Coordinates of N, CA, C and O in Angstrom, one line a residue:
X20 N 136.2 38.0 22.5 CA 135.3 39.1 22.9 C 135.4 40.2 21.9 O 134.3 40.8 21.6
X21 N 136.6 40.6 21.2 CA 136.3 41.4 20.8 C 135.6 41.4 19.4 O 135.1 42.4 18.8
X22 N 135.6 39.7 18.7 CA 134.9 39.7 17.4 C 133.2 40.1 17.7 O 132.3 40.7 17.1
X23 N 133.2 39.6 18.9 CA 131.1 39.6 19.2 C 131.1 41.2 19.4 O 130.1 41.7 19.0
X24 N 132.2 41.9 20.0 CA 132.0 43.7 19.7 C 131.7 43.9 18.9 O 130.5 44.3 18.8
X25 N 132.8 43.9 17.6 CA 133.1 44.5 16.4 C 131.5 43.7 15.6 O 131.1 44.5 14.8
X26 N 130.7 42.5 15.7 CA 129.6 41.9 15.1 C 128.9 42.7 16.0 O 128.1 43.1 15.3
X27 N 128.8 43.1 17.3 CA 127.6 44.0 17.3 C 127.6 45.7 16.7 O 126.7 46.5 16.2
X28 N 128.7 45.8 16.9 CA 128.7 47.3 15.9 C 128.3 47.1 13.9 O 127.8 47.8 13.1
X29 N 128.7 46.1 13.8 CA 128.2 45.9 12.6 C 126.9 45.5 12.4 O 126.5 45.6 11.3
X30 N 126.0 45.0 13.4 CA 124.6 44.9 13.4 C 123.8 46.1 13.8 O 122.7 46.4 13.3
X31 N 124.5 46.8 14.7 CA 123.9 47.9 14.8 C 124.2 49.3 13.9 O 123.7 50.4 14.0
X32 N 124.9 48.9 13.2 CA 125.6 49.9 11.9 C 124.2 49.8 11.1 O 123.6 50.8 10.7
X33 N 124.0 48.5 10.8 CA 123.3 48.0 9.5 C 121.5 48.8 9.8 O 120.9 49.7 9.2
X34 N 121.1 47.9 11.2 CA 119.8 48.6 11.8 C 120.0 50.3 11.5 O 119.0 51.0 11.5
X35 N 121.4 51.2 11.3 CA 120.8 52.4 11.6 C 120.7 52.9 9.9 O 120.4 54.0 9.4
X36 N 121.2 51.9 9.3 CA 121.5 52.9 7.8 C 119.9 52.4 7.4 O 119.1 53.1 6.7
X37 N 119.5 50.9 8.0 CA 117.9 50.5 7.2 C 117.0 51.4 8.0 O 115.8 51.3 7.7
X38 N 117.4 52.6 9.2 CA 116.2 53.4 9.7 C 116.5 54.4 8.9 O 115.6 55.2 8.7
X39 N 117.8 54.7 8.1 CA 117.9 56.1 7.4 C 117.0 55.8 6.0 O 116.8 56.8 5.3
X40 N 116.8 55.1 5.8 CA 115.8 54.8 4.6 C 114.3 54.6 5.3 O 113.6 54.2 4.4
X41 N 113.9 54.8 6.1 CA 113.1 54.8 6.9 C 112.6 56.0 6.6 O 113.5 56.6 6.0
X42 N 111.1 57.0 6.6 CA 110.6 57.9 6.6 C 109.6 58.1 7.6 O 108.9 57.2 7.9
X43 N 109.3 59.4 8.1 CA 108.1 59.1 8.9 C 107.4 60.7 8.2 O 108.1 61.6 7.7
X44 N 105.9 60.6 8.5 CA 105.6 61.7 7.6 C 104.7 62.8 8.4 O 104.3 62.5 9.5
X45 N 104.5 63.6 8.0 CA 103.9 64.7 8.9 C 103.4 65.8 8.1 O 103.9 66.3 7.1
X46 N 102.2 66.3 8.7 CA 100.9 66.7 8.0 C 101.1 68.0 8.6 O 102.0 68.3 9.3
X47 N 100.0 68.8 7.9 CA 100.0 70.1 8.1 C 99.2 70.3 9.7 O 98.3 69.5 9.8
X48 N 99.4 71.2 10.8 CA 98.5 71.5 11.9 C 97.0 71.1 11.1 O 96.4 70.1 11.4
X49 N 96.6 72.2 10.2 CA 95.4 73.0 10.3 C 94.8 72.0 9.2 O 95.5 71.4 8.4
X50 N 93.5 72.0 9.4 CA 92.5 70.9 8.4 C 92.2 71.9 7.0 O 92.3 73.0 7.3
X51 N 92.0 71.8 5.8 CA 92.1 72.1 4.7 C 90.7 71.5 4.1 O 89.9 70.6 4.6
X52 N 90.6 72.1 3.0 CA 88.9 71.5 2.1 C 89.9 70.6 1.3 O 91.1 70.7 0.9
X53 N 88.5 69.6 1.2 CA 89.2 68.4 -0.2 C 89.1 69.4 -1.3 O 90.2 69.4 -1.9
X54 N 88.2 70.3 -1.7 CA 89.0 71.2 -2.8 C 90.2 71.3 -2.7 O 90.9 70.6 -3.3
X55 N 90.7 72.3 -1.9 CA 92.1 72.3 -1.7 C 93.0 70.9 -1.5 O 94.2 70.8 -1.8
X56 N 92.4 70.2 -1.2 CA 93.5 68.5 -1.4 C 93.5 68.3 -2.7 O 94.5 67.8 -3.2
X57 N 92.7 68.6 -3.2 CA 92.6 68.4 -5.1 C 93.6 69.0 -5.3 O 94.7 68.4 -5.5
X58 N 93.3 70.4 -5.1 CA 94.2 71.2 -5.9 C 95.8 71.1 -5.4 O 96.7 71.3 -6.2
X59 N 96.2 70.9 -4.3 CA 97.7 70.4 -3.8 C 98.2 69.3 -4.2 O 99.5 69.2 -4.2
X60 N 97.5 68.0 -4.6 CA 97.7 67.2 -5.2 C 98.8 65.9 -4.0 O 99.4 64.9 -4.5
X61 N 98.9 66.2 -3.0 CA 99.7 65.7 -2.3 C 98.8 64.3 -1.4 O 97.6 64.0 -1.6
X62 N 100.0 63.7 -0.3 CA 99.5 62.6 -0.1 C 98.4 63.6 1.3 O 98.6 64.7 1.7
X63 N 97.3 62.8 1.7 CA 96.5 63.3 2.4 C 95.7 62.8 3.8 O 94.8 62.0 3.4
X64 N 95.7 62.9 4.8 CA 95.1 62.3 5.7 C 93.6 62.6 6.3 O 93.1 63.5 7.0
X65 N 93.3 61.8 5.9 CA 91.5 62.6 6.6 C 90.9 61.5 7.5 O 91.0 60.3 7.3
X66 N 90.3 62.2 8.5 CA 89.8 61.8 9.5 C 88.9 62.0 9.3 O 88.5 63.1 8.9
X67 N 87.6 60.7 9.8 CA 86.0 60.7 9.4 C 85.7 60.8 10.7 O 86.4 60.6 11.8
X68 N 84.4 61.2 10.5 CA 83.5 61.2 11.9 C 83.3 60.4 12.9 O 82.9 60.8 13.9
X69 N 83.8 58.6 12.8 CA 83.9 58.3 13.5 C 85.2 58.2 14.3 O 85.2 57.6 15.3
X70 N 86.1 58.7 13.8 CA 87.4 59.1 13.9 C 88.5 57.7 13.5 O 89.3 57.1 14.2
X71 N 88.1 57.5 12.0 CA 88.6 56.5 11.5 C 89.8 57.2 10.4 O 89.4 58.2 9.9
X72 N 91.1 56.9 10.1 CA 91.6 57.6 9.6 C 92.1 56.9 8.5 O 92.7 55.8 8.6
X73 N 91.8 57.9 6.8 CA 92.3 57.1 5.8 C 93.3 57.9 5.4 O 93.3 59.0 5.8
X74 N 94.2 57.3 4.3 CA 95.3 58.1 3.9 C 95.4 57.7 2.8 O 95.2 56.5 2.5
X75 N 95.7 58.8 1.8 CA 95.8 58.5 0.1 C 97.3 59.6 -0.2 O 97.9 60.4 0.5
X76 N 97.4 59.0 -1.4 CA 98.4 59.6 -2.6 C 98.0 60.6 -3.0 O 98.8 61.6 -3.2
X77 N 96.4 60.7 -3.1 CA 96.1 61.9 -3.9 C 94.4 61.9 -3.5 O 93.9 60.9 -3.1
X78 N 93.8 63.3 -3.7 CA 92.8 63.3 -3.6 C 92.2 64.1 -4.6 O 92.3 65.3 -4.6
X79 N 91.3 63.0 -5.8 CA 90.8 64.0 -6.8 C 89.1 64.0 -6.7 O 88.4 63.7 -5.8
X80 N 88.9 64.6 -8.1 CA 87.4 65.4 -8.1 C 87.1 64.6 -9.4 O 88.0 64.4 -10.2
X81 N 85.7 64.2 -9.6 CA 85.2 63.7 -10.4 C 84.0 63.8 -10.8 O 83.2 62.9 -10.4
X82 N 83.4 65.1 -11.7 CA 81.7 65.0 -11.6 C 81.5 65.1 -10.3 O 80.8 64.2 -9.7
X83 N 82.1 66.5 -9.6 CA 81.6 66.7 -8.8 C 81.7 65.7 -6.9 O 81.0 66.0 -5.9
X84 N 82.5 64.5 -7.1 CA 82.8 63.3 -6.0 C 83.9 63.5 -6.1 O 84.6 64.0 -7.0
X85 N 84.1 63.1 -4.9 CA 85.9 63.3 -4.3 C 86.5 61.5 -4.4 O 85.8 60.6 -3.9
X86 N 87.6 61.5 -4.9 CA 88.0 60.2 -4.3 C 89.4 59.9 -3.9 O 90.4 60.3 -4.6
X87 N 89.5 58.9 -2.7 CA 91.0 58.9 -2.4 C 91.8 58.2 -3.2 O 91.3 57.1 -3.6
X88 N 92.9 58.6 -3.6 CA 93.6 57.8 -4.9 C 94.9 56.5 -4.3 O 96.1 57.0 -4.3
X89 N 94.9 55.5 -4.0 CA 96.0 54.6 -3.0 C 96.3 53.9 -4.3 O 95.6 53.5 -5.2
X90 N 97.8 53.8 -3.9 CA 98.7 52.8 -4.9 C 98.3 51.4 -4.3 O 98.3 51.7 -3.1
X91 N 98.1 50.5 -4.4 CA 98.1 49.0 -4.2 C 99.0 47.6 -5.7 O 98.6 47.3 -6.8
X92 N 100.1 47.2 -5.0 CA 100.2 46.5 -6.2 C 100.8 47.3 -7.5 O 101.0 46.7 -8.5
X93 N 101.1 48.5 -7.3 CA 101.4 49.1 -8.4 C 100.0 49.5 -9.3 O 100.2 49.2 -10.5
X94 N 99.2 49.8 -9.1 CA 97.8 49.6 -9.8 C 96.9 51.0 -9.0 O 96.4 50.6 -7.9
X95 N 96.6 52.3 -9.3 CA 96.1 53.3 -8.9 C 94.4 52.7 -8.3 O 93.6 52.0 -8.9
X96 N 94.3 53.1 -7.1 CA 93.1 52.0 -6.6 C 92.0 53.7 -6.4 O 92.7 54.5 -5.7
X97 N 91.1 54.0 -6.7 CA 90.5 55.2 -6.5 C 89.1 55.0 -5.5 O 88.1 54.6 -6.0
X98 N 89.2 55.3 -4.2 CA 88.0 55.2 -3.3 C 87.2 56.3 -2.9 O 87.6 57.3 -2.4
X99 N 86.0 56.0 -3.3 CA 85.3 57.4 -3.1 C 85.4 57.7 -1.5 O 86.1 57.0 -0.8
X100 N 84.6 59.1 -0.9 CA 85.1 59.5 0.0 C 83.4 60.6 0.1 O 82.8 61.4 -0.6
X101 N 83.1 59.8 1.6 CA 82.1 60.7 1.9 C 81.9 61.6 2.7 O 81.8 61.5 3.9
X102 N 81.7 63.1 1.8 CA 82.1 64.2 2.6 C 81.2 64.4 3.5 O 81.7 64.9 4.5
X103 N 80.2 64.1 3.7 CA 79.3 63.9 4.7 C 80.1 63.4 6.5 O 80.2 63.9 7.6
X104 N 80.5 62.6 6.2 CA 81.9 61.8 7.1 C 83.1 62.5 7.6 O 83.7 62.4 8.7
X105 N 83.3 63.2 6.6 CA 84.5 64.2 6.7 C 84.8 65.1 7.9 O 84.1 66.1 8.0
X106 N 85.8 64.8 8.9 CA 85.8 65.6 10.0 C 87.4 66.4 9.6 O 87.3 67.5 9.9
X107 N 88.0 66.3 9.3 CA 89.5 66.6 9.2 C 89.9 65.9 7.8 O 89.7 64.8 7.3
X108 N 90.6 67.3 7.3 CA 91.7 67.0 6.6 C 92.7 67.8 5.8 O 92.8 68.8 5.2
X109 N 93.7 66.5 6.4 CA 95.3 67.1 6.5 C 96.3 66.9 5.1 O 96.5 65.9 4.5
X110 N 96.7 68.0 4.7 CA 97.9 67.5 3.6 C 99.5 67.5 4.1 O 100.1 68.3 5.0
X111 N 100.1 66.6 3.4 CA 101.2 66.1 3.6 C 102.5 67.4 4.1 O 103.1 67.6 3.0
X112 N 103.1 68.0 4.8 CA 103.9 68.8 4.8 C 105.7 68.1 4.6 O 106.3 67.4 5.3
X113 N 106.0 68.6 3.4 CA 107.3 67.7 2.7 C 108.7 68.0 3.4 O 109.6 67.2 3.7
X114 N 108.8 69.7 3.5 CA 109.9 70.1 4.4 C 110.0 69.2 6.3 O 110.8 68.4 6.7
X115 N 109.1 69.7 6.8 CA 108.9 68.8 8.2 C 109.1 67.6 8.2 O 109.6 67.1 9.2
X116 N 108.9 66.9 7.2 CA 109.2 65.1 6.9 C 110.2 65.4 6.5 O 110.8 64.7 7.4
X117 N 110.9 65.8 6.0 CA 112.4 65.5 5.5 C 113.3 66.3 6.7 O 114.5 66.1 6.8
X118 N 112.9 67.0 7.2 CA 113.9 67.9 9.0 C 113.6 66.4 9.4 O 114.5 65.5 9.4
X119 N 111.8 66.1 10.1 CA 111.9 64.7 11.6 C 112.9 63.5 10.9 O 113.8 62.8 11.5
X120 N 112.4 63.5 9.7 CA 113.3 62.2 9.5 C 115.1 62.2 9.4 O 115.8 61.2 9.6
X121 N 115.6 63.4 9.0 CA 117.1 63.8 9.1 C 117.3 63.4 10.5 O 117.9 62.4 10.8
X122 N 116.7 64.4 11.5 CA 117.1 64.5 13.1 C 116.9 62.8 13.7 O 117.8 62.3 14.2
X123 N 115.8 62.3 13.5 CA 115.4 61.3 13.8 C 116.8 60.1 13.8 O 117.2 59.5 14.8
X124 N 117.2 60.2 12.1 CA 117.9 59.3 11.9 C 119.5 59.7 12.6 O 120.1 58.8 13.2
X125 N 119.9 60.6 12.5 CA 120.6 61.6 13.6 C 120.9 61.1 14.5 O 121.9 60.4 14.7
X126 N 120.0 61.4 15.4 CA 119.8 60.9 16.8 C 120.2 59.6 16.9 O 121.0 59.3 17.7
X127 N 119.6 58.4 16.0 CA 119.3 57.0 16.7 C 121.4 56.7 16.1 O 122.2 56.0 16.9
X128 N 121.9 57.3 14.8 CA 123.1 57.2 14.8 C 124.0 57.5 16.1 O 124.4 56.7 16.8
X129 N 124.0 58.7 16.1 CA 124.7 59.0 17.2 C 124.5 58.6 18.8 O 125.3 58.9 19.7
X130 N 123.6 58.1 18.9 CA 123.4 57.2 20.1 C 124.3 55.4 19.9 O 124.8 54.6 20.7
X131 N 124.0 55.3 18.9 CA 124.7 54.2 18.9 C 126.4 54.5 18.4 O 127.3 54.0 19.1
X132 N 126.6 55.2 17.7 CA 128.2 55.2 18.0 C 128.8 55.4 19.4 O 129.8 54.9 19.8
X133 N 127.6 56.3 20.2 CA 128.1 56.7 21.3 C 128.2 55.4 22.2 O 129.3 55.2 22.7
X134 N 127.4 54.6 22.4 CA 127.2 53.3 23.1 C 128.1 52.5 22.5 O 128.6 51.9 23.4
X135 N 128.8 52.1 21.1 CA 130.0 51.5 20.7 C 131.1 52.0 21.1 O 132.2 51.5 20.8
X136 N 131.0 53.0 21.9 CA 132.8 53.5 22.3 C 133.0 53.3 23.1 O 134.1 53.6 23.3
X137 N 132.3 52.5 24.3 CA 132.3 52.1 25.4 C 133.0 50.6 25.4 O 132.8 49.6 24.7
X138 N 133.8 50.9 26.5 CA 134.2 49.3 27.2 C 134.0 48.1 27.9 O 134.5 47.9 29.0
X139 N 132.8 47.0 26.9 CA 132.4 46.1 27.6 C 133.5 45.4 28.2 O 134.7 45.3 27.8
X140 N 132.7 44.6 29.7 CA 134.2 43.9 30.2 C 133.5 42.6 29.9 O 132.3 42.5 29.9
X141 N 134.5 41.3 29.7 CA 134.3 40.3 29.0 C 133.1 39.3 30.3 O 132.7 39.4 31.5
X142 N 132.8 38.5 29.1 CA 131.8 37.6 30.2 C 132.4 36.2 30.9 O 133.5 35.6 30.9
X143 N 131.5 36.1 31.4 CA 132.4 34.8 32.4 C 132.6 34.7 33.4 O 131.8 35.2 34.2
X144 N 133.4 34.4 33.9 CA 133.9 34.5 35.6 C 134.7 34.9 35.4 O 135.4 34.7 34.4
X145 N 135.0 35.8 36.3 CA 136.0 36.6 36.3 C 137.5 36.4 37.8 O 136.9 36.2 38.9
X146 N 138.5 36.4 37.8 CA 139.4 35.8 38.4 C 140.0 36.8 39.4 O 141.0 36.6 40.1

């Protein structure tokens, strides 16, 4: 009994350190102009009119065209972007991503240490 313990603390050890490398990310409330996504330079979420949502690395300007900039492959992939379409758009907020993801990973830690301190009683029939 107590090796299948100590192998579930160690599985659930492993699951919590691969969520601490885990990130989750979080945008700004308020919608912003793709000018201003140019000029912040950050990762960006925009929502089109039919409420389809794309997300890029970067959002630049070209002769006057905007385009979303997505890594693929290691290989900068640039898709244009029609403002016409454009209902929302969000830039990346870096402090808030780095607080949800600290607490986040926090939390799911300390829930599981808390549940390893506990005393399972063995399986089987008991006498």
């Amino acid at each position: 009994m107590k090796t299948i313990k100590k192998q579930i603390k160690n599985i659930s050890l492993v699951l919590v350190v691969l969520m601490l490398f885990q990130s989750c990310k979080v945008y700004h409330g308020d919608s912003v102009t793709l000018e201003q996504a140019v000029k912040e330079g950050k990762e960006t979420k925009i929502v089109t009119s039919h409420n389809e949502t794309l997300k890029f690395r970067s959002v630049v300007s070209e002769d006057g065209n905007f385009f979303g900039v997505k890594k693929i492959k290691g290989e900068s992939i640039k898709t244009p972007i029609d403002v016409i379409k454009v209902k929302k758009v969000k830039i990346l907020d870096k402090s808030s991503s780095t607080i949800a993801t600290v607490l986040i990973s926090a939390i799911v830690f300390g829930g599981v240490v808390f549940i390893s301190t506990f005393d399972f009683p063995p399986y089987g029939p008991t006498q």
